[in-house]
PDB file of C-alpha atoms in Angstrom:
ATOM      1  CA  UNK A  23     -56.660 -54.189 -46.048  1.00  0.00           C
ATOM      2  CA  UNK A  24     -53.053 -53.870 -47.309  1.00  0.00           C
ATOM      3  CA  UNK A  25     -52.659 -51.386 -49.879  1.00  0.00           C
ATOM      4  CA  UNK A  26     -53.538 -52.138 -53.359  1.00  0.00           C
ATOM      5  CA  UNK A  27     -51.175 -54.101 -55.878  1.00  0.00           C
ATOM      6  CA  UNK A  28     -50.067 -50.522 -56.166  1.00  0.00           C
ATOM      7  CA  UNK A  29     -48.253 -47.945 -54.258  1.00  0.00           C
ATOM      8  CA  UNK A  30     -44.996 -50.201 -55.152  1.00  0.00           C
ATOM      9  CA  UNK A  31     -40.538 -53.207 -55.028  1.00  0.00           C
ATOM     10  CA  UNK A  32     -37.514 -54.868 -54.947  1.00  0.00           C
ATOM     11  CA  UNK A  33     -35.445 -56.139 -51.949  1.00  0.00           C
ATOM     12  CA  UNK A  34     -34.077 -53.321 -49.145  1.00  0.00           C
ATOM     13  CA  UNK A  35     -35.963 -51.442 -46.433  1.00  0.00           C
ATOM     14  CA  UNK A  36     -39.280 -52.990 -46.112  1.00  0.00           C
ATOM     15  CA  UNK A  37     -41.848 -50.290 -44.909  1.00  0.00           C
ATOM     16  CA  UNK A  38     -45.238 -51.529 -44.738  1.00  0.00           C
ATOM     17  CA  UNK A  39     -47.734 -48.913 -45.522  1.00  0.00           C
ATOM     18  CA  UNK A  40     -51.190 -48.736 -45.507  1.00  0.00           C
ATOM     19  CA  UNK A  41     -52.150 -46.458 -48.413  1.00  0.00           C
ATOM     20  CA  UNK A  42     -51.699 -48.111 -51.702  1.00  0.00           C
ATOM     21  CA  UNK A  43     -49.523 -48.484 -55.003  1.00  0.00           C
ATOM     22  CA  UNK A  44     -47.215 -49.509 -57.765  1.00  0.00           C
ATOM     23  CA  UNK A  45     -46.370 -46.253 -56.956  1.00  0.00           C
ATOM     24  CA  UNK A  46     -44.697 -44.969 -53.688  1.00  0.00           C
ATOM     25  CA  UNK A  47     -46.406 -44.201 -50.912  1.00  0.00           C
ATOM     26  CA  UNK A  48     -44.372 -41.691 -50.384  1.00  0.00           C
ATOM     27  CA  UNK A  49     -45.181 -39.898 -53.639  1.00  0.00           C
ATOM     28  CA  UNK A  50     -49.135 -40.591 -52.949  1.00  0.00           C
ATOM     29  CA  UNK A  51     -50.651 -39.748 -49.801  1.00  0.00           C
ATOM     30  CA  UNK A  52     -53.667 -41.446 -48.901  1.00  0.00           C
ATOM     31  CA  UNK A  53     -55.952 -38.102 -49.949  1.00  0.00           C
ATOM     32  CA  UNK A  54     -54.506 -38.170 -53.740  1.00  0.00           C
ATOM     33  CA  UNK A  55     -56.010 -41.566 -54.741  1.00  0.00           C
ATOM     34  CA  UNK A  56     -57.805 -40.126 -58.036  1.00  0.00           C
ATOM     35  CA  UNK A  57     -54.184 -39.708 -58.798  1.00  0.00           C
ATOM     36  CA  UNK A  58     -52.785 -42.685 -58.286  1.00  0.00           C
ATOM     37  CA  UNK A  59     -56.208 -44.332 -59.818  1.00  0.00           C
ATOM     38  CA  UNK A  60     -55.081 -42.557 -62.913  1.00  0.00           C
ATOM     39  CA  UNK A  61     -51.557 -43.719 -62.857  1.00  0.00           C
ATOM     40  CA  UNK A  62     -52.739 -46.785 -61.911  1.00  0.00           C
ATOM     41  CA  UNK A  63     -54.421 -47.448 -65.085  1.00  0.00           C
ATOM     42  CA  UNK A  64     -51.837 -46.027 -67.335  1.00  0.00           C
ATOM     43  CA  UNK A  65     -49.601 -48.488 -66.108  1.00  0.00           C
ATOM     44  CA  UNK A  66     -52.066 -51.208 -66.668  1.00  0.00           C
ATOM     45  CA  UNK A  67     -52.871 -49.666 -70.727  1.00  0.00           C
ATOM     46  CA  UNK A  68     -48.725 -49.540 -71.570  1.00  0.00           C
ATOM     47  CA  UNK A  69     -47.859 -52.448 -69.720  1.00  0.00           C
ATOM     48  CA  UNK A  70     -50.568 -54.385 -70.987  1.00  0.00           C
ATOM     49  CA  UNK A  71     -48.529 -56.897 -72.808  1.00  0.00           C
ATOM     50  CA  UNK A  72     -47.002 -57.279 -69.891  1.00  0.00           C
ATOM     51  CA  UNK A  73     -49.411 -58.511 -67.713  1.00  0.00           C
ATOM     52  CA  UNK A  74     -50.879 -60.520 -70.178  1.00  0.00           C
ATOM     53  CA  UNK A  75     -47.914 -63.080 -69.862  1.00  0.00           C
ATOM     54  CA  UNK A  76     -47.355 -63.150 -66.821  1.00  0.00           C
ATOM     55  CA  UNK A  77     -51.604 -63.967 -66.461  1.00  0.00           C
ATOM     56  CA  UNK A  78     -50.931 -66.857 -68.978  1.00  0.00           C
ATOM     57  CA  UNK A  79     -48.238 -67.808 -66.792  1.00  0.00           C
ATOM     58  CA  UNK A  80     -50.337 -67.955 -63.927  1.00  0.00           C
ATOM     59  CA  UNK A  81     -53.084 -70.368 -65.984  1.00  0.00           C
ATOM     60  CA  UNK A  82     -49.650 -72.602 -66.785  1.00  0.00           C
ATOM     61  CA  UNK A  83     -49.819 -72.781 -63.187  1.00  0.00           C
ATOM     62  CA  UNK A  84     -53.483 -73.131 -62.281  1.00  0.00           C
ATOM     63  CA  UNK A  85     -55.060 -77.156 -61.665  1.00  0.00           C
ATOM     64  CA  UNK A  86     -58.472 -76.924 -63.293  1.00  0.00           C
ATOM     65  CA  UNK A  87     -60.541 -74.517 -63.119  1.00  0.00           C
ATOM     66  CA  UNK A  88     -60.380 -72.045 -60.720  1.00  0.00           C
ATOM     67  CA  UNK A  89     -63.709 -71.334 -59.459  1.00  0.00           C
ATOM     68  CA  UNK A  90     -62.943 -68.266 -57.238  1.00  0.00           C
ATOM     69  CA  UNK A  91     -60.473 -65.678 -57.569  1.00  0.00           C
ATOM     70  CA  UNK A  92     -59.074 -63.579 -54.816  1.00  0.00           C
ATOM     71  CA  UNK A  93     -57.099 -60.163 -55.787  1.00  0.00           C
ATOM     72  CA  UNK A  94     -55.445 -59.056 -53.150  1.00  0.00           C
ATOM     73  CA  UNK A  95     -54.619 -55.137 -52.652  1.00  0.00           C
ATOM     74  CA  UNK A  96     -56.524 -54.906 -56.121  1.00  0.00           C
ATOM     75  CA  UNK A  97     -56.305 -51.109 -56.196  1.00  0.00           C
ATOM     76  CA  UNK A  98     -58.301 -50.602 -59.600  1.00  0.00           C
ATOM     77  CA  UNK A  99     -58.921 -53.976 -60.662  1.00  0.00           C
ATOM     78  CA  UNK A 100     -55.720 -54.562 -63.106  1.00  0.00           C
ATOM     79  CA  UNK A 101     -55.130 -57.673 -61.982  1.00  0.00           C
ATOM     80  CA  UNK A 102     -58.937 -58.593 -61.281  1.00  0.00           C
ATOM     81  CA  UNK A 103     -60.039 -57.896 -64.874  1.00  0.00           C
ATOM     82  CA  UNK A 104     -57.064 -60.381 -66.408  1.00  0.00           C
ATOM     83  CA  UNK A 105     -57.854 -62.855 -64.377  1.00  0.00           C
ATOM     84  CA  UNK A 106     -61.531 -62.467 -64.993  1.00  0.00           C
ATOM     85  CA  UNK A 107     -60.618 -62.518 -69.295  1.00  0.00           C
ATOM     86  CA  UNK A 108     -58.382 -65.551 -68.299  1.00  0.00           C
ATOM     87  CA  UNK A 109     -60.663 -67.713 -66.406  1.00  0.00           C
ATOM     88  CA  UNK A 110     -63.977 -66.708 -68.080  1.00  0.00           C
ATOM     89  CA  UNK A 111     -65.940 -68.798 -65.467  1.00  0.00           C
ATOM     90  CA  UNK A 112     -64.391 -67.713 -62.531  1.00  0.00           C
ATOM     91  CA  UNK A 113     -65.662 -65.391 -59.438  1.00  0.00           C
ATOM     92  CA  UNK A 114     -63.405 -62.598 -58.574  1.00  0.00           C
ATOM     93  CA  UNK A 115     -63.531 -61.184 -55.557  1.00  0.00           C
ATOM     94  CA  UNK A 116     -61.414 -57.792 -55.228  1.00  0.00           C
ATOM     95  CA  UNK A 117     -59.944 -57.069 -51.484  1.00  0.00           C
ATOM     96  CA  UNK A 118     -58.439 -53.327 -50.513  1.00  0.00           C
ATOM     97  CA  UNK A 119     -58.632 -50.896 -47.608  1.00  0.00           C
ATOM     98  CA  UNK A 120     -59.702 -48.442 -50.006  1.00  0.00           C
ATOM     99  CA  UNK A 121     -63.708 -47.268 -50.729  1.00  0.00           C
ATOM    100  CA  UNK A 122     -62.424 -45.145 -53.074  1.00  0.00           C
ATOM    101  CA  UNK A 123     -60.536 -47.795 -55.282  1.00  0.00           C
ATOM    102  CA  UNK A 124     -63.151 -50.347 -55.287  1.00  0.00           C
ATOM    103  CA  UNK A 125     -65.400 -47.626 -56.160  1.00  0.00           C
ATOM    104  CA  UNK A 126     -63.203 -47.142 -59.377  1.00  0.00           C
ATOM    105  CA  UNK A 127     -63.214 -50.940 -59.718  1.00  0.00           C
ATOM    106  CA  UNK A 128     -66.960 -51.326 -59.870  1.00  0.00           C
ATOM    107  CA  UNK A 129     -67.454 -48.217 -61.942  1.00  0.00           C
ATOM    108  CA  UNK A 130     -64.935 -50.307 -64.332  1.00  0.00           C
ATOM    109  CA  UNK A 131     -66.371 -53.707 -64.174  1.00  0.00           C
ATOM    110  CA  UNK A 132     -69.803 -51.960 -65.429  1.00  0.00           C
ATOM    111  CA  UNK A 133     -68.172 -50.544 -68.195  1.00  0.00           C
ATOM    112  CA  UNK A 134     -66.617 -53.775 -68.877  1.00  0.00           C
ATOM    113  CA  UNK A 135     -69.724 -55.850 -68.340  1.00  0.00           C
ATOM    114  CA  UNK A 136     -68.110 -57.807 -65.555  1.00  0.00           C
ATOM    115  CA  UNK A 137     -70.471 -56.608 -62.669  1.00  0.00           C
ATOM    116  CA  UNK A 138     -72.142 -59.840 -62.406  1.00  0.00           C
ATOM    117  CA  UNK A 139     -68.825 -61.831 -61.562  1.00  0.00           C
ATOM    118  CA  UNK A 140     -66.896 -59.212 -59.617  1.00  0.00           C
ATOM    119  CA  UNK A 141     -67.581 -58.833 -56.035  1.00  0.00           C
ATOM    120  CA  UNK A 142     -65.498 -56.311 -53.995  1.00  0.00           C
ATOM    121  CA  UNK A 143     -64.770 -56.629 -50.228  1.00  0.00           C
ATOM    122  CA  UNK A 144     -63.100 -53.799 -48.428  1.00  0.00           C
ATOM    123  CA  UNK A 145     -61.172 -54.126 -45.174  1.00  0.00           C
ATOM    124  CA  UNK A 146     -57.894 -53.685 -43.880  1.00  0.00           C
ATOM    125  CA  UNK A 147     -56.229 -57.003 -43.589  1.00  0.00           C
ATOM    126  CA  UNK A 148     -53.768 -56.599 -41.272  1.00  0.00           C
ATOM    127  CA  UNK A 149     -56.614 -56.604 -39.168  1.00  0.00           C
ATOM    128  CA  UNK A 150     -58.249 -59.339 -39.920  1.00  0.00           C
ATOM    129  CA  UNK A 151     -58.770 -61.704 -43.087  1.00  0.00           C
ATOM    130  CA  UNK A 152     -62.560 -61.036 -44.009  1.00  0.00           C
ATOM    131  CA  UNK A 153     -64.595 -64.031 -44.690  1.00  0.00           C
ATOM    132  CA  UNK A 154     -64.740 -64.470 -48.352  1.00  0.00           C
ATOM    133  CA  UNK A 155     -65.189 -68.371 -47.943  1.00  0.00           C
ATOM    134  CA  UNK A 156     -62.474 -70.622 -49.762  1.00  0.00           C
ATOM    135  CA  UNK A 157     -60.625 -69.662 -52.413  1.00  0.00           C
ATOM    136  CA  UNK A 158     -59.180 -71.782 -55.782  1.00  0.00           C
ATOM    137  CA  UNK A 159     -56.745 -68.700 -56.605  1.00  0.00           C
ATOM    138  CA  UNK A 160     -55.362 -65.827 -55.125  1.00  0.00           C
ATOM    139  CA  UNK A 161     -53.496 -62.957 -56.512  1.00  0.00           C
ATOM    140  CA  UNK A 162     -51.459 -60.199 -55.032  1.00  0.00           C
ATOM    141  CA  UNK A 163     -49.561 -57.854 -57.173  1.00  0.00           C
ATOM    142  CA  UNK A 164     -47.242 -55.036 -55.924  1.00  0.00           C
ATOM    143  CA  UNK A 165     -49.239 -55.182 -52.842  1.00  0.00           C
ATOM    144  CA  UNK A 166     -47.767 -57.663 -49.869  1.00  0.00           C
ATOM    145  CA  UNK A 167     -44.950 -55.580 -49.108  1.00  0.00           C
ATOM    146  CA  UNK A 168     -47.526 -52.948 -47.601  1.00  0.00           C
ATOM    147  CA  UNK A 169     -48.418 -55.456 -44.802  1.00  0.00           C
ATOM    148  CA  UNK A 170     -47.231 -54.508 -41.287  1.00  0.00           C
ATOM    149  CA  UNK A 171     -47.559 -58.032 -40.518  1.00  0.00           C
ATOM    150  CA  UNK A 172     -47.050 -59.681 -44.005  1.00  0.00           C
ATOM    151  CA  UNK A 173     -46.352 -63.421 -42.455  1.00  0.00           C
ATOM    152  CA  UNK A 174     -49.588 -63.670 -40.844  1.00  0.00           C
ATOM    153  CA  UNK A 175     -51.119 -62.187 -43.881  1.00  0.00           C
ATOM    154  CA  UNK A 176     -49.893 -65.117 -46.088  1.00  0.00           C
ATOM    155  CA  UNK A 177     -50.755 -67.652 -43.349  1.00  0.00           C
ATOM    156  CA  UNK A 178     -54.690 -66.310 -43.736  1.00  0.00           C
ATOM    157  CA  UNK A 179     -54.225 -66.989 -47.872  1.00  0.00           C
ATOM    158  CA  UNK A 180     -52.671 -70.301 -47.240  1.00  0.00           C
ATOM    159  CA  UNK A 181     -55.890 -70.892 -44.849  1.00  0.00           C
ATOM    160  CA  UNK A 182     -58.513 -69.675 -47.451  1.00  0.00           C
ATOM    161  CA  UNK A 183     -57.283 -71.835 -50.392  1.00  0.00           C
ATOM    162  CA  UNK A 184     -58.656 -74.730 -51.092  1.00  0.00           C
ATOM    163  CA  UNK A 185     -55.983 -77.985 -51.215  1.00  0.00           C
ATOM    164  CA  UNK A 186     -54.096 -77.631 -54.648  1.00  0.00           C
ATOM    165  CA  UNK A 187     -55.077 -73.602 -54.535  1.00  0.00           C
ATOM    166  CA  UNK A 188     -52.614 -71.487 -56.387  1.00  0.00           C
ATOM    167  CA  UNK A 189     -51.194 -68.485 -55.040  1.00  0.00           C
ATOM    168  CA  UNK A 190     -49.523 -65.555 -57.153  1.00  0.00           C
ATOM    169  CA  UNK A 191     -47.517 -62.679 -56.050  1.00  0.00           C
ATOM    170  CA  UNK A 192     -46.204 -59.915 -58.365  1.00  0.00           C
ATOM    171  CA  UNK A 193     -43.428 -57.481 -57.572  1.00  0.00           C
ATOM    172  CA  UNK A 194     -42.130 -54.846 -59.813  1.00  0.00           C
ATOM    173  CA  UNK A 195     -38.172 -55.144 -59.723  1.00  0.00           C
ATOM    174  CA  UNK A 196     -37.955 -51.499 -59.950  1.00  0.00           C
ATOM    175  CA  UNK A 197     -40.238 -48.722 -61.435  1.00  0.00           C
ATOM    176  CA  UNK A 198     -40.484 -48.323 -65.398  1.00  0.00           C
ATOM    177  CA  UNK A 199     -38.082 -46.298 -67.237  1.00  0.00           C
ATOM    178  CA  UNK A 200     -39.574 -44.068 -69.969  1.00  0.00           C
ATOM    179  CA  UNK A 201     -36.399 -41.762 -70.622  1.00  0.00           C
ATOM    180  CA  UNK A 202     -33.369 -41.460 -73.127  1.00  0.00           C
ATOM    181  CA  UNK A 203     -30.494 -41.411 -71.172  1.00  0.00           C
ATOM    182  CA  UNK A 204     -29.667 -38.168 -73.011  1.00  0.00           C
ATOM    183  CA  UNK A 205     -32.727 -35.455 -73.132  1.00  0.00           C
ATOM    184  CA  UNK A 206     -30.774 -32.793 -75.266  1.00  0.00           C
ATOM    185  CA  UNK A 207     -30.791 -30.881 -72.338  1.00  0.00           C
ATOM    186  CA  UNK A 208     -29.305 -30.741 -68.315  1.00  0.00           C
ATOM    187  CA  UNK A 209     -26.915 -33.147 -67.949  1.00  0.00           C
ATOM    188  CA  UNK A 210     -27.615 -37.739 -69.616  1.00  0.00           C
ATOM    189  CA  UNK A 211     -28.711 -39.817 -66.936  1.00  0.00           C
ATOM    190  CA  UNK A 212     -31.549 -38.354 -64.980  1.00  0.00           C
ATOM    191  CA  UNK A 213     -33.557 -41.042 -64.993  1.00  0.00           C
ATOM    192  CA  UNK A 214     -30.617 -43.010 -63.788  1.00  0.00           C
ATOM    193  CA  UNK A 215     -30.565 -40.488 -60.677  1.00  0.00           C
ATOM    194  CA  UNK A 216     -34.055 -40.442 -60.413  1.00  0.00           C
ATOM    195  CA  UNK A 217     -33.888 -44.351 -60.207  1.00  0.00           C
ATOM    196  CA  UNK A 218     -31.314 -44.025 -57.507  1.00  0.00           C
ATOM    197  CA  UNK A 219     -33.145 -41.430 -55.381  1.00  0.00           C
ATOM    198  CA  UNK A 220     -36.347 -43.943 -55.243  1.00  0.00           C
ATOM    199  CA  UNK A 221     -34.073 -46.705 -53.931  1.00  0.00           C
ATOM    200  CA  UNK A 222     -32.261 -44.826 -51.191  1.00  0.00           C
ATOM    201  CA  UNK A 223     -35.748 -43.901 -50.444  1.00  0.00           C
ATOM    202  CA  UNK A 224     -36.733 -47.701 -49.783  1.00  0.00           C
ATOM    203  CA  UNK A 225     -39.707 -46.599 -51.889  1.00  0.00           C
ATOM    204  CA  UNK A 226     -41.501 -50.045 -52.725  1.00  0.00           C
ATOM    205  CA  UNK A 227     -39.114 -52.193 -51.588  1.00  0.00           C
ATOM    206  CA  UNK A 228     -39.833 -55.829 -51.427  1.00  0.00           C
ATOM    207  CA  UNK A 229     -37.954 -58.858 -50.257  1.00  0.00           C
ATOM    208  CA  UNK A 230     -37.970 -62.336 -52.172  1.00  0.00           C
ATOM    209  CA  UNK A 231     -40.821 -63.742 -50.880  1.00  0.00           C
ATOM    210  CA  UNK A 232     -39.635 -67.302 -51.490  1.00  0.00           C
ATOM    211  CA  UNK A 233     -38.484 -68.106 -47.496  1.00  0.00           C
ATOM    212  CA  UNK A 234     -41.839 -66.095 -46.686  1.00  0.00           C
ATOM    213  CA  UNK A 235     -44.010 -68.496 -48.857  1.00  0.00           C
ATOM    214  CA  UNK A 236     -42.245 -71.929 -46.903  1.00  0.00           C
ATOM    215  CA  UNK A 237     -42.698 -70.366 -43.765  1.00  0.00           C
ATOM    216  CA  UNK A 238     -46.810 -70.227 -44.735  1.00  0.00           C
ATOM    217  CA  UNK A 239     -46.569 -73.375 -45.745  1.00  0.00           C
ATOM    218  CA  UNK A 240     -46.822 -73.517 -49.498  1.00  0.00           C
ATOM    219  CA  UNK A 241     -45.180 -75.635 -52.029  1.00  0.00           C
ATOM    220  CA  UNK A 242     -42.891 -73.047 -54.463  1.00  0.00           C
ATOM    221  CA  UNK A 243     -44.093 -74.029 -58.128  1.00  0.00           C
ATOM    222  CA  UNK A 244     -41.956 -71.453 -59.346  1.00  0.00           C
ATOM    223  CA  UNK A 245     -39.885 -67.615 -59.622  1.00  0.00           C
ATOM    224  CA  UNK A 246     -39.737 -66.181 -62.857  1.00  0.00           C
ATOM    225  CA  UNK A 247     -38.908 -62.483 -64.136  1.00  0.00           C
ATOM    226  CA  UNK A 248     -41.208 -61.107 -66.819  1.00  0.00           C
ATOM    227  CA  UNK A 249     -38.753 -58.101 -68.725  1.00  0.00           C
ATOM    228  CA  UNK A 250     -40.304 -55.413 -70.929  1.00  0.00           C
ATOM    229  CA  UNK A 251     -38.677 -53.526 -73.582  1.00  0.00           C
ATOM    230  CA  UNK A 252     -41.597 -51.517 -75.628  1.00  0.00           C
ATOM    231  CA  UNK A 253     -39.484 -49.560 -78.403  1.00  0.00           C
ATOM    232  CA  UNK A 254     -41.645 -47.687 -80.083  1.00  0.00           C
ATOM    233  CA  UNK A 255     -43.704 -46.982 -76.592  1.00  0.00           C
ATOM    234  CA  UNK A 256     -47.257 -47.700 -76.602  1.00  0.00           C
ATOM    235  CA  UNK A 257     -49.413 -44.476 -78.027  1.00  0.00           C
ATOM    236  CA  UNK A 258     -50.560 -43.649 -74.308  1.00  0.00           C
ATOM    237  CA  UNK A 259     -46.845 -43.554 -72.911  1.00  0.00           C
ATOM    238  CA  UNK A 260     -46.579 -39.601 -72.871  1.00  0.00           C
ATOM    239  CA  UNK A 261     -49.462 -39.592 -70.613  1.00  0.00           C
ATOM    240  CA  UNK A 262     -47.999 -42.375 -68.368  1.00  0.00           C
ATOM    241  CA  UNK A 263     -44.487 -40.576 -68.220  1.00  0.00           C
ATOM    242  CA  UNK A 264     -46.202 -37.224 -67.288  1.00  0.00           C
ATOM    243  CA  UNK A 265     -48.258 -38.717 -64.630  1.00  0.00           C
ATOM    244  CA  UNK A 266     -45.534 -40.854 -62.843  1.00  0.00           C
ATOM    245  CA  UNK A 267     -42.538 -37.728 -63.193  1.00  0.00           C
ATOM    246  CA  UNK A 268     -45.379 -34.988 -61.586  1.00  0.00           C
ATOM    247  CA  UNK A 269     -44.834 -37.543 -58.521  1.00  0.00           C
ATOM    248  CA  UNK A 270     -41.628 -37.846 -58.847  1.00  0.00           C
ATOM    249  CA  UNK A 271     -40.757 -34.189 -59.039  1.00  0.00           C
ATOM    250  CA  UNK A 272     -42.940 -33.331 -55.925  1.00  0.00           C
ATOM    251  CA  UNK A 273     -41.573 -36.555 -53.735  1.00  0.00           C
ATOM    252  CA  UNK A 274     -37.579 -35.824 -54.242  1.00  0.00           C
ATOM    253  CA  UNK A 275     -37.926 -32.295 -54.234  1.00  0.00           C
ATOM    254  CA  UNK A 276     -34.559 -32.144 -51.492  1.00  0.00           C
ATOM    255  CA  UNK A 277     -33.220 -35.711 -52.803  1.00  0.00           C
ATOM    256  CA  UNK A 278     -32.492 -34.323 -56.789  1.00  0.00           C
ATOM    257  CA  UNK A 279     -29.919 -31.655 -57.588  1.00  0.00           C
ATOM    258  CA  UNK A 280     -31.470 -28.256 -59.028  1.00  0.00           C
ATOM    259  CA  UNK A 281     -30.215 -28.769 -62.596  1.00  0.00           C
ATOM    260  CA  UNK A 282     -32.292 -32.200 -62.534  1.00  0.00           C
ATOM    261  CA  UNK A 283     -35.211 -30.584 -61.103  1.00  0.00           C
ATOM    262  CA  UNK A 284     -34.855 -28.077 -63.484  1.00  0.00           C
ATOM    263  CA  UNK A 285     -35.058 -30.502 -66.150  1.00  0.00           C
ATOM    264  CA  UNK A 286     -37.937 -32.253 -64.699  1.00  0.00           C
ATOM    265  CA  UNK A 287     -39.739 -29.063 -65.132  1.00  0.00           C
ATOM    266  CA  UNK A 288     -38.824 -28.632 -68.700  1.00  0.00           C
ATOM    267  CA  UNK A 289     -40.347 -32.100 -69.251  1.00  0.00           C
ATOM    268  CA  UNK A 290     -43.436 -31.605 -67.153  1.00  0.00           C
ATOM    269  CA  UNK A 291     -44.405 -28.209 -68.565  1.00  0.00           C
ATOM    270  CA  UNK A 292     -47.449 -29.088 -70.698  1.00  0.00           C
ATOM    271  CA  UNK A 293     -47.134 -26.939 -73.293  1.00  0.00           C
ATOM    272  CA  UNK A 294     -43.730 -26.580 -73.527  1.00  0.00           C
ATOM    273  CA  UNK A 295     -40.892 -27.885 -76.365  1.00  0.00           C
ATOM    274  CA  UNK A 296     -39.399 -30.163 -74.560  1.00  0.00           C
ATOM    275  CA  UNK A 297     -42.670 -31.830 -72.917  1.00  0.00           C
ATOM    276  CA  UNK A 298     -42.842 -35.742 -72.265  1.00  0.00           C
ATOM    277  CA  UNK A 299     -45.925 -35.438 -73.535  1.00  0.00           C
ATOM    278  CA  UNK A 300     -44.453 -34.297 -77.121  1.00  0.00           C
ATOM    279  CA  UNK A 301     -41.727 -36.275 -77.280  1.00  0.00           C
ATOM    280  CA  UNK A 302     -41.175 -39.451 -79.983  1.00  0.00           C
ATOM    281  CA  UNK A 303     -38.108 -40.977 -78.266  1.00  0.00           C
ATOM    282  CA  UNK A 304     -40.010 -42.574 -75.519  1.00  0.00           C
ATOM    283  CA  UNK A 305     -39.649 -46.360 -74.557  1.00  0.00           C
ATOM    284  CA  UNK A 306     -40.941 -48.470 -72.192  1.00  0.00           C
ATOM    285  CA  UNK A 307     -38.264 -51.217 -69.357  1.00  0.00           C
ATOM    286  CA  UNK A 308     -39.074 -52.514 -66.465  1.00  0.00           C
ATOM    287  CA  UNK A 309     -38.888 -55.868 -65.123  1.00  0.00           C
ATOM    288  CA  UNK A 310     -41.517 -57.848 -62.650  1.00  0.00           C
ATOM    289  CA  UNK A 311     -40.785 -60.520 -60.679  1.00  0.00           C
ATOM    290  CA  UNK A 312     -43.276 -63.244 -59.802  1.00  0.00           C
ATOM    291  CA  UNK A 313     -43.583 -65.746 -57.833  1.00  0.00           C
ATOM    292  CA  UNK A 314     -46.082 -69.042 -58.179  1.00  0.00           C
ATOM    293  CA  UNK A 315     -46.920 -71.678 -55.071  1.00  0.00           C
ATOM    294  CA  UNK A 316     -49.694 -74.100 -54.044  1.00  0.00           C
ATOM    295  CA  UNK A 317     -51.606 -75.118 -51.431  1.00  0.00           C
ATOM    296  CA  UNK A 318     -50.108 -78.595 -50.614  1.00  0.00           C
TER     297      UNK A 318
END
C-alpha cells in the first residue's frame, strides 16, 4: 500500500512514491526504514500537542461512534494510537506496504496494551484495496500524496465507508523548523535555504485535496490549518533535530552551498560545541493542513 502517513507536503510536483514518510523519500530509501521509524516517532513525541488537536478535531467531526478505524499509510502507528485514545471503543485497523513498519506498530501496541484492538493489514494499495470490510472512519496522514493513482485510491475509501463515514486527510504544509535563523556561525538563514532546497526538490509535495475529495464523491465538512509554535521546544527536540538534519545533509549534498554544509556538520557532530543536540535555543513551527469529509 501507499507509503505510510510519512515520507512527506504541500502543493507543487506531485511524485507518488512507494516507500514511506513525513519525511522525503528522497532522503529515505526504502532499506533505511529503522531510520525513518525513529524519526517517525520523534515527530510524533514533539509534535504531540499537535496531533492531539487536530484528533479532537476529527471527533468534532465524527457522527457517533465510530466503530472501526482505518489508518491509512500508518507507518508506525502515530495516527492509529490517537485515534485508538480518542475513540476508546473503536477497532483500528493499520494499512501500509511496509512489514517492517507494522512490525514496529505491533511491537508498540503491546507496549501500549492496545494489541487486542489493533489489527494491521499490509498491502500495497495502488494495487488493490484489501478487504477490511466497512469502515465508520478513515484516516490518512502525510500519506495520499504517495499514490501513483491517488483518485482511485480515494474512490476505494469512499466505497469502504459506511453512509455518514468520516474521512480525514493530514498534510504537513512544509517540514518543521527547529533552527534560529542565526547559529553564531556560517552565514543566518540556513534553515531558510534548507527549506528552499526541499521545495525545489518537490520533496512531499501535496496538492489541496479538496477538488480530489468531490471528484470521490464526498461531502467537504471542512479545511482547517493546525500551526505550531513550541518555544521552549519539547525536552526530546535535540534528538528530533539531529535525526531529521543527518537526512537532510546526506539528501542535498549537491543542492546546499559548502559553507552551509559545513555548518550542517558543525551541528551534526555529536560531540561537538556547537551540536543540535546541546543547544538551548531550539523551537519547534510547522503548520498541517487537514482536511475533513463524509460519506454522503
Amino acid at each position: 500500500m501507499a507509503p505510510s502517513a510519512h515520507h512527506t507536503h504541500p502543493q507543487h510536483e506531485h511524485q507518488p512514491r512507494h516507500d514511506h514518510t513525513h519525511t522525503s523519500s528522497t532522503v529515505y530509501s526504502p532499506g533505511d526504514e529503522s531510520a525513518l521509524a525513529h524519526i517517525l516517532d520523534l515527530d510524533a513525541e514533539v509534535l504531540a500537542s499537535q496531533l492531539a488537536e487536530v484528533i479532537d478535531w476529527v471527533g468534532q467531526h465524527a457522527e457517533g461512534t465510530p466503530l472501526t478505524i482505518a489508518d491509512v499509510g500508518a507507518g508506525t502507528g502515530t495516527g492509529s494510537f490517537a485515534l485508538a485514545r480518542r475513540f476508546p471503543t473503536a477497532t483500528i485497523v493499520a494499512l501500509d506496504i511496509s512489514p517492517a513498519m507494522l512490525d514496529h506498530l505491533q511491537t508498540a501496541a503491546l507496549r501500549q496494551g492496545l494489541t487486542e484492538r489493533m489489527r494491521t493489514v499490509q498491502g500495497d494499495l495502488d494495487a488493490a484495496w484489501p478487504a477490511v470490510g466497512p469502515l465508520d472512519l478513515a484516516w490518512a496522514s502525510s500519506s495520499l500524496h504517495h499514490f501513483a493513482e491517488v483518485d482511485r485510491v480515494l474512490r476505494d475509501i469512499f466505497a469502504a465507508l459506511t453512509p455518514g463515514g468520516l474521512f480525514v486527510a493530514v498534510e504537513m504544509d512544509s517540514f518543521p523548523r527547529v533552527l534560529p535563523h542565526d547559529l553564531g556561525f556560517g552565514r543566518p538563514g540556513l534553515e531558510d535555504r534548507i527549506q528552499d532546497a526541499i521545495a525545489h526538490a518537490g520533496w512531499n509535495s501535496s496538492p489541496n485535496w479538496s477538488p480530489h475529495l468531490s471528484a470521490a464523491g464526498f461531502g467537504l465538512l471542512e479545511e482547517r490549518s493546525f500551526a505550531a509554535e513550541l518555544n521552549p521546544a519539547p525536552e526530546s527536540t535535540g534528538r528530533y533535530a539531529h535525526a531529521f538534519l543527518t537526512r537532510i545533509r546526506a539528501g542535498l549534498t549537491h543542492q546546499l552551498a559548502a559553507d552551509d554544509l559545513a555548518a550542517l556538520d558543525r551541528l551534526l557532530l555529536v560531540d561537538g560545541p556547537d551540536s543540535v543536540l546541546r543547544r538551548d535555543d531550539l523551537s519547534v513551527r510547522g503548520s498541517r493542513t487537514a482536511w475533513a469529509a463524509r460519506r454522503p
